[in-house]
PDB file of C-alpha atoms in Angstrom:
ATOM      1  CA  MET A   9     -21.153   2.957   4.296  1.00 71.00           C
ATOM      2  CA  LEU A  10     -18.836   5.465   5.932  1.00 80.00           C
ATOM      3  CA  THR A  11     -19.059   3.615   9.236  1.00 83.00           C
ATOM      4  CA  THR A  12     -18.300   0.294   7.540  1.00 85.00           C
ATOM      5  CA  VAL A  13     -15.103   1.604   6.013  1.00 89.00           C
ATOM      6  CA  LEU A  14     -14.149   3.312   9.258  1.00 88.00           C
ATOM      7  CA  THR A  15     -14.669   0.026  11.102  1.00 88.00           C
ATOM      8  CA  ILE A  16     -12.399  -1.790   8.658  1.00 91.00           C
ATOM      9  CA  SER A  17      -9.833   0.958   9.001  1.00 91.00           C
ATOM     10  CA  GLY A  18     -10.030   0.781  12.783  1.00 89.00           C
ATOM     11  CA  LEU A  19      -9.554  -2.990  12.728  1.00 90.00           C
ATOM     12  CA  MET A  20      -6.510  -2.658  10.483  1.00 92.00           C
ATOM     13  CA  PHE A  21      -5.075   0.036  12.724  1.00 91.00           C
ATOM     14  CA  ALA A  22      -5.622  -2.186  15.777  1.00 90.00           C
ATOM     15  CA  LEU A  23      -3.923  -5.101  14.027  1.00 90.00           C
ATOM     16  CA  GLY A  24      -0.978  -2.876  13.170  1.00 90.00           C
ATOM     17  CA  VAL A  25      -0.617  -1.612  16.720  1.00 88.00           C
ATOM     18  CA  ALA A  26      -0.859  -5.183  18.046  1.00 88.00           C
ATOM     19  CA  GLY A  27       1.851  -6.242  15.609  1.00 87.00           C
ATOM     20  CA  VAL A  28       4.156  -3.396  16.618  1.00 86.00           C
ATOM     21  CA  LEU A  29       3.653  -4.239  20.275  1.00 84.00           C
ATOM     22  CA  THR A  30       3.864  -8.018  20.194  1.00 83.00           C
ATOM     23  CA  ARG A  31       6.310  -8.966  17.462  1.00 83.00           C
ATOM     24  CA  ARG A  32      10.023  -9.154  18.112  1.00 82.00           C
ATOM     25  CA  ASN A  33      11.339  -9.231  14.533  1.00 87.00           C
ATOM     26  CA  ILE A  34      12.042  -5.681  13.461  1.00 90.00           C
ATOM     27  CA  ILE A  35      11.082  -6.409   9.837  1.00 91.00           C
ATOM     28  CA  VAL A  36       7.648  -7.637  10.926  1.00 91.00           C
ATOM     29  CA  ILE A  37       7.318  -4.502  13.060  1.00 91.00           C
ATOM     30  CA  PHE A  38       7.906  -2.423   9.929  1.00 93.00           C
ATOM     31  CA  MET A  39       5.202  -4.421   8.150  1.00 94.00           C
ATOM     32  CA  ALA A  40       2.787  -3.682  10.982  1.00 93.00           C
ATOM     33  CA  ILE A  41       3.617   0.009  10.595  1.00 94.00           C
ATOM     34  CA  GLU A  42       2.653  -0.296   6.933  1.00 94.00           C
ATOM     35  CA  LEU A  43      -0.702  -1.722   8.080  1.00 94.00           C
ATOM     36  CA  ILE A  44      -1.209   1.327  10.314  1.00 94.00           C
ATOM     37  CA  LEU A  45      -0.395   3.730   7.481  1.00 95.00           C
ATOM     38  CA  ASN A  46      -2.806   1.899   5.182  1.00 95.00           C
ATOM     39  CA  ALA A  47      -5.543   2.200   7.778  1.00 94.00           C
ATOM     40  CA  ALA A  48      -4.916   5.955   7.856  1.00 94.00           C
ATOM     41  CA  ASN A  49      -5.055   6.094   4.052  1.00 95.00           C
ATOM     42  CA  LEU A  50      -8.331   4.206   4.095  1.00 94.00           C
ATOM     43  CA  ASN A  51      -9.769   6.795   6.463  1.00 93.00           C
ATOM     44  CA  PHE A  52      -8.628   9.613   4.204  1.00 93.00           C
ATOM     45  CA  VAL A  53     -10.241   8.035   1.152  1.00 92.00           C
ATOM     46  CA  ALA A  54     -13.453   7.182   2.998  1.00 90.00           C
ATOM     47  CA  PHE A  55     -13.890  10.733   4.252  1.00 89.00           C
ATOM     48  CA  SER A  56     -12.989  12.089   0.827  1.00 89.00           C
ATOM     49  CA  ARG A  57     -15.756   9.968  -0.681  1.00 86.00           C
ATOM     50  CA  TYR A  58     -18.155  11.012   2.064  1.00 86.00           C
ATOM     51  CA  TRP A  59     -17.297  14.674   1.504  1.00 85.00           C
ATOM     52  CA  ALA A  60     -17.987  14.231  -2.206  1.00 82.00           C
ATOM     53  CA  SER A  61     -21.295  12.478  -1.533  1.00 80.00           C
ATOM     54  CA  ILE A  62     -22.616  15.359   0.576  1.00 82.00           C
ATOM     55  CA  GLY A  63     -21.574  17.845  -2.091  1.00 78.00           C
ATOM     56  CA  GLY A  64     -18.563  19.430  -0.432  1.00 75.00           C
ATOM     57  CA  ILE A  65     -16.118  21.538  -2.399  1.00 77.00           C
ATOM     58  CA  SER A  66     -12.782  20.037  -3.563  1.00 78.00           C
ATOM     59  CA  PRO A  67     -13.704  16.443  -2.699  1.00 81.00           C
ATOM     60  CA  HIS A  68     -10.276  15.056  -3.633  1.00 87.00           C
ATOM     61  CA  THR A  69      -8.347  16.597  -0.751  1.00 88.00           C
ATOM     62  CA  GLY A  70      -8.357  13.343   1.184  1.00 90.00           C
ATOM     63  CA  GLU A  71      -6.946  11.447  -1.758  1.00 92.00           C
ATOM     64  CA  VAL A  72      -4.164  14.014  -2.169  1.00 93.00           C
ATOM     65  CA  PHE A  73      -3.351  13.514   1.508  1.00 93.00           C
ATOM     66  CA  ALA A  74      -3.278   9.756   0.963  1.00 94.00           C
ATOM     67  CA  VAL A  75      -0.772  10.236  -1.868  1.00 94.00           C
ATOM     68  CA  PHE A  76       1.528  12.080   0.514  1.00 95.00           C
ATOM     69  CA  VAL A  77       1.088   9.397   3.174  1.00 94.00           C
ATOM     70  CA  MET A  78       2.148   6.881   0.546  1.00 94.00           C
ATOM     71  CA  VAL A  79       5.263   8.953  -0.246  1.00 94.00           C
ATOM     72  CA  VAL A  80       6.186   9.118   3.425  1.00 94.00           C
ATOM     73  CA  ALA A  81       5.570   5.373   3.816  1.00 93.00           C
ATOM     74  CA  ALA A  82       7.885   4.600   0.895  1.00 93.00           C
ATOM     75  CA  ALA A  83      10.594   6.859   2.315  1.00 94.00           C
ATOM     76  CA  GLU A  84      10.142   5.311   5.759  1.00 93.00           C
ATOM     77  CA  ALA A  85      10.426   1.783   4.383  1.00 93.00           C
ATOM     78  CA  ALA A  86      13.577   2.628   2.405  1.00 92.00           C
ATOM     79  CA  VAL A  87      15.376   4.307   5.309  1.00 93.00           C
ATOM     80  CA  GLY A  88      14.075   1.814   7.863  1.00 92.00           C
ATOM     81  CA  LEU A  89      15.150  -1.218   5.891  1.00 92.00           C
ATOM     82  CA  GLY A  90      18.536   0.414   5.299  1.00 91.00           C
ATOM     83  CA  LEU A  91      18.774   0.740   9.077  1.00 90.00           C
ATOM     84  CA  VAL A  92      17.830  -2.928   9.464  1.00 90.00           C
ATOM     85  CA  ILE A  93      20.634  -3.962   7.116  1.00 90.00           C
ATOM     86  CA  ALA A  94      23.152  -1.748   8.916  1.00 89.00           C
ATOM     87  CA  LEU A  95      21.952  -3.139  12.244  1.00 88.00           C
ATOM     88  CA  TYR A  96      22.213  -6.721  11.035  1.00 89.00           C
ATOM     89  CA  ARG A  97      25.723  -6.103   9.762  1.00 87.00           C
ATOM     90  CA  ASN A  98      26.857  -4.658  13.062  1.00 86.00           C
ATOM     91  CA  ARG A  99      24.934  -6.776  15.567  1.00 83.00           C
ATOM     92  CA  GLY A 100      24.068  -9.934  13.634  1.00 83.00           C
ATOM     93  CA  THR A 101      20.435  -9.909  14.735  1.00 83.00           C
ATOM     94  CA  VAL A 102      17.096  -8.315  13.848  1.00 83.00           C
ATOM     95  CA  SER A 103      15.333  -9.149  17.101  1.00 83.00           C
ATOM     96  CA  VAL A 104      14.408  -6.124  19.155  1.00 81.00           C
ATOM     97  CA  ASP A 105      15.047  -8.164  22.300  1.00 80.00           C
ATOM     98  CA  ASP A 106      18.753  -8.116  21.489  1.00 81.00           C
ATOM     99  CA  ILE A 107      18.847  -4.458  20.452  1.00 80.00           C
ATOM    100  CA  ASP A 108      18.253  -2.764  23.788  1.00 79.00           C
ATOM    101  CA  LEU A 109      21.290  -0.518  24.078  1.00 79.00           C
ATOM    102  CA  LEU A 110      19.149   2.629  24.409  1.00 79.00           C
ATOM    103  CA  LYS A 111      16.599   1.014  26.721  1.00 73.00           C
ATOM    104  CA  TRP A 112      16.625   2.360  30.243  1.00 66.00           C
TER     105      TRP A 112
ATOM    106  CA  MET B  17     -18.827  10.594  -8.757  1.00 45.00           C
ATOM    107  CA  TYR B  18     -21.473   7.896  -8.726  1.00 48.00           C
ATOM    108  CA  PRO B  19     -23.971   8.733  -6.009  1.00 49.00           C
ATOM    109  CA  ASP B  20     -26.284   5.970  -7.200  1.00 47.00           C
ATOM    110  CA  LEU B  21     -23.645   3.379  -6.345  1.00 51.00           C
ATOM    111  CA  GLN B  22     -23.546   4.393  -2.747  1.00 54.00           C
ATOM    112  CA  SER B  23     -26.850   2.899  -1.697  1.00 59.00           C
ATOM    113  CA  SER B  24     -26.653  -0.214  -3.843  1.00 71.00           C
ATOM    114  CA  PRO B  25     -26.133  -3.547  -2.103  1.00 76.00           C
ATOM    115  CA  TRP B  26     -23.325  -4.295  -4.546  1.00 80.00           C
ATOM    116  CA  PHE B  27     -21.360  -1.383  -3.150  1.00 82.00           C
ATOM    117  CA  LEU B  28     -21.758  -2.379   0.483  1.00 85.00           C
ATOM    118  CA  GLY B  29     -21.081  -6.011  -0.341  1.00 88.00           C
ATOM    119  CA  ALA B  30     -17.844  -5.150  -2.134  1.00 90.00           C
ATOM    120  CA  VAL B  31     -16.710  -2.936   0.738  1.00 90.00           C
ATOM    121  CA  ILE B  32     -17.412  -5.678   3.272  1.00 91.00           C
ATOM    122  CA  ALA B  33     -15.742  -8.358   1.146  1.00 93.00           C
ATOM    123  CA  PHE B  34     -12.577  -6.330   0.613  1.00 94.00           C
ATOM    124  CA  GLY B  35     -12.633  -5.292   4.264  1.00 93.00           C
ATOM    125  CA  LEU B  36     -12.865  -8.879   5.503  1.00 94.00           C
ATOM    126  CA  TRP B  37     -10.061  -9.813   3.121  1.00 94.00           C
ATOM    127  CA  ALA B  38      -7.879  -6.976   4.410  1.00 94.00           C
ATOM    128  CA  VAL B  39      -8.528  -7.726   8.074  1.00 93.00           C
ATOM    129  CA  ALA B  40      -8.046 -11.493   7.670  1.00 94.00           C
ATOM    130  CA  THR B  41      -4.723 -11.184   5.856  1.00 94.00           C
ATOM    131  CA  GLY B  42      -3.705  -8.357   8.164  1.00 93.00           C
ATOM    132  CA  SER B  43      -4.112 -10.665  11.129  1.00 91.00           C
ATOM    133  CA  VAL B  44      -1.941 -13.218   9.316  1.00 92.00           C
ATOM    134  CA  VAL B  45       0.731 -10.502   8.993  1.00 92.00           C
ATOM    135  CA  ILE B  46       1.075 -10.152  12.739  1.00 88.00           C
ATOM    136  CA  THR B  47       0.671 -13.839  13.598  1.00 88.00           C
ATOM    137  CA  ALA B  48       2.815 -15.557  10.932  1.00 88.00           C
ATOM    138  CA  GLN B  49       5.822 -17.345  12.347  1.00 85.00           C
ATOM    139  CA  ARG B  50       8.189 -16.511   9.525  1.00 88.00           C
ATOM    140  CA  PRO B  51       8.741 -13.022   8.099  1.00 90.00           C
ATOM    141  CA  VAL B  52       8.314 -14.250   4.508  1.00 91.00           C
ATOM    142  CA  HIS B  53       4.802 -15.446   5.296  1.00 92.00           C
ATOM    143  CA  ALA B  54       4.061 -12.118   6.942  1.00 93.00           C
ATOM    144  CA  ALA B  55       5.335 -10.305   3.851  1.00 94.00           C
ATOM    145  CA  LEU B  56       3.148 -12.361   1.518  1.00 94.00           C
ATOM    146  CA  ALA B  57       0.116 -11.809   3.747  1.00 95.00           C
ATOM    147  CA  LEU B  58       0.880  -8.093   3.752  1.00 95.00           C
ATOM    148  CA  VAL B  59       0.947  -8.128  -0.056  1.00 95.00           C
ATOM    149  CA  SER B  60      -2.529  -9.643   0.036  1.00 95.00           C
ATOM    150  CA  ALA B  61      -3.755  -7.099   2.581  1.00 95.00           C
ATOM    151  CA  LEU B  62      -2.388  -4.227   0.490  1.00 95.00           C
ATOM    152  CA  MET B  63      -4.160  -5.595  -2.564  1.00 95.00           C
ATOM    153  CA  ALA B  64      -7.394  -5.697  -0.552  1.00 95.00           C
ATOM    154  CA  VAL B  65      -6.875  -2.074   0.452  1.00 95.00           C
ATOM    155  CA  ALA B  66      -6.299  -1.226  -3.219  1.00 95.00           C
ATOM    156  CA  GLY B  67      -9.633  -2.913  -3.958  1.00 94.00           C
ATOM    157  CA  LEU B  68     -11.282  -0.803  -1.270  1.00 93.00           C
ATOM    158  CA  PHE B  69      -9.781   2.318  -2.821  1.00 93.00           C
ATOM    159  CA  ALA B  70     -11.198   1.322  -6.201  1.00 91.00           C
ATOM    160  CA  VAL B  71     -14.643   0.618  -4.759  1.00 90.00           C
ATOM    161  CA  LEU B  72     -14.594   3.976  -2.988  1.00 88.00           C
ATOM    162  CA  GLY B  73     -13.932   5.737  -6.284  1.00 86.00           C
ATOM    163  CA  ALA B  74     -10.239   6.488  -5.772  1.00 89.00           C
ATOM    164  CA  GLU B  75      -8.976   4.673  -8.832  1.00 90.00           C
ATOM    165  CA  PHE B  76      -5.723   6.594  -9.003  1.00 92.00           C
ATOM    166  CA  LEU B  77      -4.862   5.637  -5.433  1.00 93.00           C
ATOM    167  CA  ALA B  78      -5.766   2.020  -6.120  1.00 94.00           C
ATOM    168  CA  GLY B  79      -3.289   1.928  -9.000  1.00 93.00           C
ATOM    169  CA  ALA B  80      -0.645   3.784  -7.016  1.00 93.00           C
ATOM    170  CA  GLN B  81      -1.153   1.384  -4.119  1.00 93.00           C
ATOM    171  CA  VAL B  82      -0.454  -1.621  -6.320  1.00 94.00           C
ATOM    172  CA  LEU B  83       2.499   0.017  -8.062  1.00 93.00           C
ATOM    173  CA  VAL B  84       4.168   1.677  -5.077  1.00 91.00           C
ATOM    174  CA  TYR B  85       3.366  -0.726  -2.253  1.00 90.00           C
ATOM    175  CA  VAL B  86       3.076  -4.139  -3.846  1.00 90.00           C
ATOM    176  CA  GLY B  87       5.541  -3.422  -6.629  1.00 90.00           C
ATOM    177  CA  GLY B  88       8.050  -1.317  -4.722  1.00 90.00           C
ATOM    178  CA  VAL B  89       7.930  -1.383  -0.960  1.00 92.00           C
ATOM    179  CA  MET B  90       7.086  -5.069  -0.618  1.00 93.00           C
ATOM    180  CA  VAL B  91       9.860  -6.081  -3.021  1.00 92.00           C
ATOM    181  CA  LEU B  92      12.197  -4.089  -0.796  1.00 91.00           C
ATOM    182  CA  PHE B  93      10.875  -5.970   2.241  1.00 92.00           C
ATOM    183  CA  VAL B  94      11.362  -9.333   0.571  1.00 92.00           C
ATOM    184  CA  PHE B  95      14.887  -8.384  -0.478  1.00 91.00           C
ATOM    185  CA  VAL B  96      15.796  -7.404   3.069  1.00 91.00           C
ATOM    186  CA  ILE B  97      14.323 -10.660   4.390  1.00 90.00           C
ATOM    187  CA  MET B  98      16.470 -12.466   1.834  1.00 89.00           C
ATOM    188  CA  VAL B  99      19.614 -10.618   2.971  1.00 87.00           C
ATOM    189  CA  VAL B 100      18.934 -10.895   6.675  1.00 86.00           C
ATOM    190  CA  GLY B 101      17.563 -14.416   6.606  1.00 76.00           C
ATOM    191  CA  GLY B 102      14.016 -14.570   7.897  1.00 64.00           C
ATOM    192  CA  GLY B 103      13.241 -18.113   8.889  1.00 57.00           C
ATOM    193  CA  ARG B 104      14.824 -20.656  11.141  1.00 55.00           C
ATOM    194  CA  LYS B 105      13.783 -23.558   8.956  1.00 45.00           C
ATOM    195  CA  THR B 106      14.994 -23.883   5.394  1.00 40.00           C
ATOM    196  CA  ALA B 107      12.148 -23.697   2.929  1.00 39.00           C
ATOM    197  CA  GLU B 108      11.369 -26.694   0.787  1.00 40.00           C
ATOM    198  CA  VAL B 109      11.670 -26.193  -2.927  1.00 44.00           C
ATOM    199  CA  GLU B 110       8.140 -27.352  -3.649  1.00 49.00           C
ATOM    200  CA  PRO B 111       6.140 -28.407  -0.588  1.00 50.00           C
ATOM    201  CA  VAL B 112       3.269 -29.923  -2.544  1.00 55.00           C
ATOM    202  CA  SER B 113       3.798 -31.578  -5.906  1.00 64.00           C
ATOM    203  CA  GLY B 114       2.397 -29.508  -8.746  1.00 67.00           C
ATOM    204  CA  VAL B 115       1.674 -26.455  -6.606  1.00 62.00           C
ATOM    205  CA  ARG B 116       3.702 -24.249  -8.916  1.00 65.00           C
ATOM    206  CA  PHE B 117       1.656 -25.287 -11.936  1.00 73.00           C
ATOM    207  CA  LEU B 118      -1.528 -24.595  -9.995  1.00 74.00           C
ATOM    208  CA  ALA B 119      -0.300 -21.178  -8.909  1.00 65.00           C
ATOM    209  CA  ALA B 120       0.763 -20.277 -12.439  1.00 71.00           C
ATOM    210  CA  THR B 121      -2.626 -21.370 -13.801  1.00 76.00           C
ATOM    211  CA  VAL B 122      -4.512 -19.295 -11.250  1.00 73.00           C
ATOM    212  CA  VAL B 123      -2.369 -16.222 -11.905  1.00 67.00           C
ATOM    213  CA  VAL B 124      -2.730 -16.496 -15.685  1.00 74.00           C
ATOM    214  CA  LEU B 125      -6.490 -17.037 -15.454  1.00 76.00           C
ATOM    215  CA  VAL B 126      -7.103 -14.171 -13.038  1.00 70.00           C
ATOM    216  CA  ILE B 127      -4.859 -11.619 -14.734  1.00 67.00           C
ATOM    217  CA  GLY B 128      -5.827 -12.631 -18.256  1.00 73.00           C
ATOM    218  CA  GLY B 129      -9.514 -12.701 -17.372  1.00 71.00           C
ATOM    219  CA  SER B 130      -9.404  -9.263 -15.824  1.00 64.00           C
ATOM    220  CA  ILE B 131      -7.534  -7.881 -18.846  1.00 65.00           C
ATOM    221  CA  VAL B 132     -10.103  -9.356 -21.234  1.00 69.00           C
ATOM    222  CA  LEU B 133     -13.081  -8.223 -19.157  1.00 67.00           C
ATOM    223  CA  GLY B 134     -11.584  -4.790 -18.564  1.00 60.00           C
ATOM    224  CA  ALA B 135     -10.801  -4.274 -22.238  1.00 57.00           C
ATOM    225  CA  ARG B 136     -14.312  -5.297 -23.187  1.00 60.00           C
ATOM    226  CA  SER B 137     -16.071  -3.103 -20.627  1.00 57.00           C
ATOM    227  CA  ALA B 138     -13.779  -0.109 -21.188  1.00 50.00           C
ATOM    228  CA  GLN B 139     -14.285  -0.108 -24.946  1.00 43.00           C
ATOM    229  CA  PRO B 140     -16.064   3.274 -25.170  1.00 43.00           C
ATOM    230  CA  ALA B 141     -13.311   4.962 -23.189  1.00 39.00           C
ATOM    231  CA  PHE B 142     -10.781   4.498 -25.946  1.00 38.00           C
ATOM    232  CA  GLU B 143     -12.768   6.430 -28.496  1.00 38.00           C
ATOM    233  CA  LEU B 144     -10.884   9.614 -29.193  1.00 36.00           C
ATOM    234  CA  ARG B 145     -13.259  12.518 -29.264  1.00 38.00           C
ATOM    235  CA  PRO B 146     -12.142  15.877 -30.608  1.00 38.00           C
ATOM    236  CA  GLY B 147     -13.631  18.892 -28.950  1.00 38.00           C
ATOM    237  CA  PRO B 148     -13.478  20.793 -25.682  1.00 42.00           C
ATOM    238  CA  ARG B 149     -12.278  19.078 -22.532  1.00 44.00           C
ATOM    239  CA  ALA B 150     -15.516  19.496 -20.643  1.00 45.00           C
ATOM    240  CA  ALA B 151     -17.540  17.792 -23.329  1.00 47.00           C
ATOM    241  CA  ALA B 152     -15.027  14.940 -23.553  1.00 49.00           C
ATOM    242  CA  SER B 153     -15.088  14.380 -19.820  1.00 50.00           C
ATOM    243  CA  LYS B 154     -18.868  14.488 -19.797  1.00 55.00           C
ATOM    244  CA  ASP B 155     -18.849  11.818 -22.443  1.00 57.00           C
ATOM    245  CA  ALA B 156     -16.376   9.837 -20.367  1.00 53.00           C
ATOM    246  CA  VAL B 157     -18.663  10.043 -17.335  1.00 55.00           C
ATOM    247  CA  ARG B 158     -21.572   8.924 -19.438  1.00 55.00           C
ATOM    248  CA  ALA B 159     -19.512   5.967 -20.635  1.00 60.00           C
ATOM    249  CA  GLY B 160     -18.860   4.986 -17.029  1.00 61.00           C
ATOM    250  CA  VAL B 161     -15.230   6.098 -16.935  1.00 65.00           C
ATOM    251  CA  SER B 162     -14.033   7.917 -13.860  1.00 69.00           C
ATOM    252  CA  ARG B 163     -12.175  11.217 -13.997  1.00 81.00           C
ATOM    253  CA  ASN B 164     -10.550  10.475 -10.666  1.00 82.00           C
ATOM    254  CA  THR B 165      -6.944  10.470 -11.920  1.00 87.00           C
ATOM    255  CA  GLU B 166      -7.437  13.767 -13.716  1.00 87.00           C
ATOM    256  CA  ASP B 167      -9.023  15.370 -10.653  1.00 87.00           C
ATOM    257  CA  VAL B 168      -6.371  14.141  -8.227  1.00 89.00           C
ATOM    258  CA  GLY B 169      -3.635  15.211 -10.632  1.00 89.00           C
ATOM    259  CA  THR B 170      -5.145  18.667 -10.965  1.00 89.00           C
ATOM    260  CA  ASP B 171      -5.286  19.001  -7.195  1.00 89.00           C
ATOM    261  CA  LEU B 172      -1.705  17.750  -6.846  1.00 90.00           C
ATOM    262  CA  TYR B 173      -0.286  20.206  -9.353  1.00 91.00           C
ATOM    263  CA  THR B 174      -2.295  23.256  -8.335  1.00 90.00           C
ATOM    264  CA  ARG B 175      -3.388  23.442  -4.704  1.00 89.00           C
ATOM    265  CA  ALA B 176      -0.826  20.966  -3.398  1.00 90.00           C
ATOM    266  CA  ALA B 177       2.074  22.005  -5.619  1.00 92.00           C
ATOM    267  CA  LEU B 178       4.386  23.040  -2.778  1.00 94.00           C
ATOM    268  CA  PRO B 179       3.834  19.863  -0.696  1.00 92.00           C
ATOM    269  CA  PHE B 180       4.352  17.902  -3.902  1.00 93.00           C
ATOM    270  CA  GLU B 181       7.799  19.430  -4.385  1.00 94.00           C
ATOM    271  CA  VAL B 182       8.631  18.928  -0.709  1.00 94.00           C
ATOM    272  CA  ALA B 183       7.619  15.269  -1.062  1.00 94.00           C
ATOM    273  CA  SER B 184       9.979  14.842  -4.009  1.00 94.00           C
ATOM    274  CA  LEU B 185      12.775  16.338  -1.901  1.00 95.00           C
ATOM    275  CA  LEU B 186      11.882  13.945   0.917  1.00 95.00           C
ATOM    276  CA  LEU B 187      12.108  10.997  -1.443  1.00 94.00           C
ATOM    277  CA  LEU B 188      15.506  12.172  -2.688  1.00 95.00           C
ATOM    278  CA  VAL B 189      16.802  12.445   0.878  1.00 94.00           C
ATOM    279  CA  ALA B 190      15.348   9.006   1.661  1.00 94.00           C
ATOM    280  CA  ILE B 191      17.123   7.460  -1.335  1.00 92.00           C
ATOM    281  CA  VAL B 192      20.445   8.979  -0.308  1.00 94.00           C
ATOM    282  CA  GLY B 193      19.885   7.985   3.309  1.00 92.00           C
ATOM    283  CA  ALA B 194      18.987   4.403   2.427  1.00 91.00           C
ATOM    284  CA  VAL B 195      22.097   4.058   0.252  1.00 90.00           C
ATOM    285  CA  VAL B 196      24.351   5.536   2.931  1.00 91.00           C
ATOM    286  CA  LEU B 197      22.858   3.345   5.673  1.00 87.00           C
ATOM    287  CA  ALA B 198      22.906   0.110   3.708  1.00 84.00           C
ATOM    288  CA  LYS B 199      26.359   0.653   2.218  1.00 83.00           C
ATOM    289  CA  GLY B 200      28.208   0.532   5.521  1.00 73.00           C
ATOM    290  CA  ARG B 201      31.804   1.457   6.176  1.00 70.00           C
ATOM    291  CA  ARG B 202      33.881  -1.100   4.403  1.00 64.00           C
ATOM    292  CA  VAL B 203      37.173   0.779   4.951  1.00 57.00           C
ATOM    293  CA  GLU B 204      36.907   0.628   8.721  1.00 56.00           C
ATOM    294  CA  GLN B 205      35.883  -3.014   8.653  1.00 53.00           C
ATOM    295  CA  ASP B 206      39.055  -3.858   6.719  1.00 53.00           C
ATOM    296  CA  ASP B 207      41.239  -2.301   9.411  1.00 49.00           C
TER     297      ASP B 207
END
């Protein structure tokens, strides 16, 4: 069962990375980042459950980690979407093809 | 937790079903043409992940996932899509006649059904038992009620107390940062 959950998590992570790499709308890129963070959370919970099933001490450590990942994801979404709004106000676009000022 | 669940076919079947749901809607997230569709697919994928959390015995995280992600972060996403303007085409008010009534019926049936079923199956949990905490929690386990929230909360407030406070500080900074970034400089724009 651990491998099943890890496979799902790996697939979600791969989807997230593919989204970050292929999409050009910065909002959709943020959504793909949320997919990646959820895949990480899934791994934490799966290993927490596995650790509990083999009788390890303090089996909820992975879930506590997942709570903190969730906090960071919420903060990242708030600041990132604030950036998107500021960017849209100044440049009038949310396509990363048009926002290449810092590209070499 | 429930070690007997782990080997049951129900457990594996639920994990696979939620996993397929998450992966399918996750692939819609990165392939949808319009950001609104991607956001709705992401809501579905996050719900599937919440289901996986619940199946894996992390009930607190499942609830937090629905509240924080679906109720908070995704609303923020949809608001930003509304402000920025996601799609090239203008959306029809009602693409298919009667689709709103169908959607409302499905939502009422699913949510109402789960409330009724949950209230019926969780009946023993609401019995208030006086006595020491250990005995009460043992009774709760016997009644099929998880102590997951209590355990995670205990860990959060004891072993992870310092990271917990740091996380609250991080959230405060993020709120201030988001307000400052989204507010803009109206004075300079008026010049």
